[in-house]
Amino acid sequence: MTGKITFTMIKPSAITAGFTGNILLKIEEGGYKIKALKKVLLSKEQAGHFYDMHRGKPFYEELTDFMSSGPIIAAVLEMENAVDSFRTFIGATDPAKAEEGTIRKLYGKNMGENAVHGSDSDESAEREAGFFFSFLERY
Ligand code: CMP
């Protein structure tokens, strides 16, 4: 059974570089319905909580420093088979390995500054969407 929603964040470096509009346009043109959207400045502790599954990994400190270094844009997206289709749509975690035309290839710089986050499972999508949005904020 595959879910209808996934969760994404536009990362601080992509926002600073002025790619917000291009990324949101690409997402909508890709057929994803934006169910919820907000701009948020996470504390390091909040970023750590969001990425709790990576706690203890070598990149965890750098990741949580980066994700709390400036505002992010959080969104819940709807489409059939949303998690898997969006992961393909944004490209590989490392922009250097991402397919041509994907968001990470177009707007990512490196493994950390890879433009956008995408949920890795239906369970993660629900947890991550719930981290940022209440039921009343999702239309
Ligand atoms: P994201 O989809 O947001 O999920 C976890 C993030 O950790 C990932 O994108 C990368 O930006 C970052 N990261 C940094 N180094 C690594 C690594 N070696 N493996 C996986 N993710 C990494």
Coordinates of C-alpha atoms and ligand atoms in Angstrom, one line a residue:
M1 CA 0.0 0.0 0.0
T2 CA 1.5 3.3 -1.0
G3 CA 0.6 6.6 0.5
K4 CA -0.7 9.8 -1.1
I5 CA 1.5 12.3 0.8
T6 CA 5.1 13.1 1.1
F7 CA 7.0 15.8 3.0
T8 CA 9.6 18.2 1.6
M9 CA 11.8 21.0 2.8
I10 CA 13.6 23.6 0.7
K11 CA 16.9 23.9 2.5
P12 CA 18.5 27.2 3.8
S13 CA 21.2 27.4 1.0
A14 CA 18.6 27.0 -1.8
I15 CA 16.5 29.8 -0.2
T16 CA 19.5 32.1 0.2
A17 CA 20.4 31.5 -3.4
G18 CA 16.9 32.6 -4.5
F19 CA 15.7 29.2 -5.8
T20 CA 12.4 29.1 -3.8
G21 CA 10.1 30.1 -6.6
N22 CA 11.8 27.9 -9.2
I23 CA 11.6 24.9 -6.9
L24 CA 8.0 25.4 -6.0
L25 CA 7.1 25.9 -9.7
K26 CA 8.9 22.7 -10.6
I27 CA 7.1 20.8 -7.9
E28 CA 3.7 22.1 -9.0
E29 CA 4.5 21.5 -12.7
G30 CA 5.5 17.9 -11.7
G31 CA 1.9 17.4 -10.7
Y32 CA 2.3 17.6 -6.9
K33 CA -0.5 19.3 -5.0
I34 CA 0.8 21.6 -2.2
K35 CA -1.4 20.6 0.8
A36 CA 0.5 22.8 3.3
L37 CA 3.4 25.3 3.2
K38 CA 5.3 27.4 5.6
K39 CA 8.7 29.1 6.2
V40 CA 10.3 28.3 9.5
L41 CA 13.6 29.0 11.3
L42 CA 14.5 25.8 13.2
S43 CA 16.6 25.8 16.3
K44 CA 19.5 23.3 16.3
E45 CA 17.6 21.3 18.8
Q46 CA 14.5 21.2 16.6
A47 CA 16.6 20.3 13.5
G48 CA 18.1 17.5 15.6
H49 CA 14.7 16.2 16.6
F50 CA 13.5 16.2 13.0
Y51 CA 16.6 14.3 11.9
D52 CA 16.7 12.0 15.0
M53 CA 17.1 8.9 12.9
H54 CA 20.5 10.2 11.8
R55 CA 21.7 11.0 15.4
G56 CA 25.2 9.5 15.9
K57 CA 26.1 9.4 12.2
P58 CA 29.2 11.3 11.1
F59 CA 27.2 14.0 9.2
Y60 CA 24.6 14.6 12.0
E61 CA 26.3 17.7 13.6
E62 CA 26.9 19.3 10.2
L63 CA 23.4 18.5 9.1
T64 CA 21.7 20.0 12.1
D65 CA 24.0 23.1 12.1
F66 CA 23.2 23.7 8.4
M67 CA 19.4 23.1 8.8
S68 CA 19.3 25.6 11.6
S69 CA 21.5 28.2 9.8
G70 CA 18.6 29.9 8.1
P71 CA 14.9 29.5 7.4
I72 CA 13.6 26.4 5.6
I73 CA 10.3 26.1 3.7
A74 CA 8.3 23.1 4.7
A75 CA 5.6 21.5 2.6
V76 CA 3.2 18.6 2.5
L77 CA 2.7 17.3 -1.1
E78 CA 0.0 15.0 -2.4
M79 CA 0.2 12.6 -5.3
E80 CA -0.4 8.9 -5.8
N81 CA 2.7 7.0 -4.6
A82 CA 4.0 10.3 -3.4
V83 CA 7.1 9.2 -1.4
D84 CA 8.7 7.1 -4.2
S85 CA 7.7 9.3 -7.0
F86 CA 9.1 12.4 -5.3
R87 CA 12.4 10.8 -4.4
T88 CA 12.8 10.0 -8.1
F89 CA 11.7 13.5 -9.0
I90 CA 14.2 15.3 -6.8
G91 CA 17.1 13.0 -7.7
A92 CA 19.9 11.3 -5.7
T93 CA 20.9 12.6 -2.3
D94 CA 24.3 13.6 -3.8
P95 CA 23.5 16.2 -6.5
A96 CA 26.6 15.0 -8.4
K97 CA 24.9 11.7 -8.9
A98 CA 21.4 13.1 -9.5
E99 CA 19.7 12.7 -12.9
E100 CA 19.8 15.7 -15.3
G101 CA 16.7 17.9 -14.8
T102 CA 16.0 16.9 -11.2
I103 CA 15.7 19.5 -8.4
R104 CA 18.9 18.4 -6.7
K105 CA 20.9 18.4 -10.0
L106 CA 19.6 21.8 -10.9
Y107 CA 19.8 23.5 -7.5
G108 CA 21.9 21.4 -5.2
K109 CA 25.6 22.0 -4.5
N110 CA 26.8 19.0 -2.5
M111 CA 25.5 16.2 -0.2
G112 CA 24.6 18.5 2.6
E113 CA 23.4 21.5 0.6
N114 CA 21.3 19.4 -1.7
A115 CA 18.4 21.9 -2.1
V116 CA 15.6 19.8 -0.8
H117 CA 14.6 17.0 1.6
G118 CA 12.2 14.3 0.6
S119 CA 10.6 11.7 3.0
D120 CA 12.1 8.2 2.7
S121 CA 8.9 6.2 3.6
D122 CA 5.2 6.6 4.2
E123 CA 5.8 6.5 8.0
S124 CA 8.5 9.2 7.7
A125 CA 6.1 11.3 5.6
E126 CA 3.4 11.2 8.2
R127 CA 5.9 11.9 11.1
E128 CA 7.6 14.7 9.2
A129 CA 4.3 16.3 8.1
G130 CA 3.0 16.1 11.6
F131 CA 6.2 17.7 12.9
F132 CA 5.4 20.9 11.1
F133 CA 1.7 20.9 10.4
S134 CA -1.5 20.2 12.4
F135 CA -4.4 18.5 10.7
L136 CA -6.1 22.0 10.4
E137 CA -3.2 23.3 8.4
R138 CA -3.4 20.6 5.7
Y139 CA -5.9 21.2 2.9
Ligands
CMP1 P1 17.9 14.6 3.4 O1 17.0 14.0 2.4 O2 17.5 15.9 4.0 O3 18.1 13.6 4.6 C1 19.3 13.6 5.4 C2 20.4 14.5 4.9 O4 21.6 14.3 5.5 C3 20.5 14.3 3.4 O5 19.4 14.9 2.8 C4 21.8 15.1 3.2 O6 21.7 16.4 2.9 C5 22.6 14.9 4.5 N1 23.8 14.1 4.4 C6 25.0 14.5 4.6 N2 25.9 13.6 4.4 C7 25.2 12.4 4.2 C8 25.5 11.1 3.9 N3 26.8 10.7 3.9 N4 24.5 10.2 3.7 C9 23.2 10.6 3.7 N5 22.9 11.9 3.9 C10 23.8 12.8 4.1

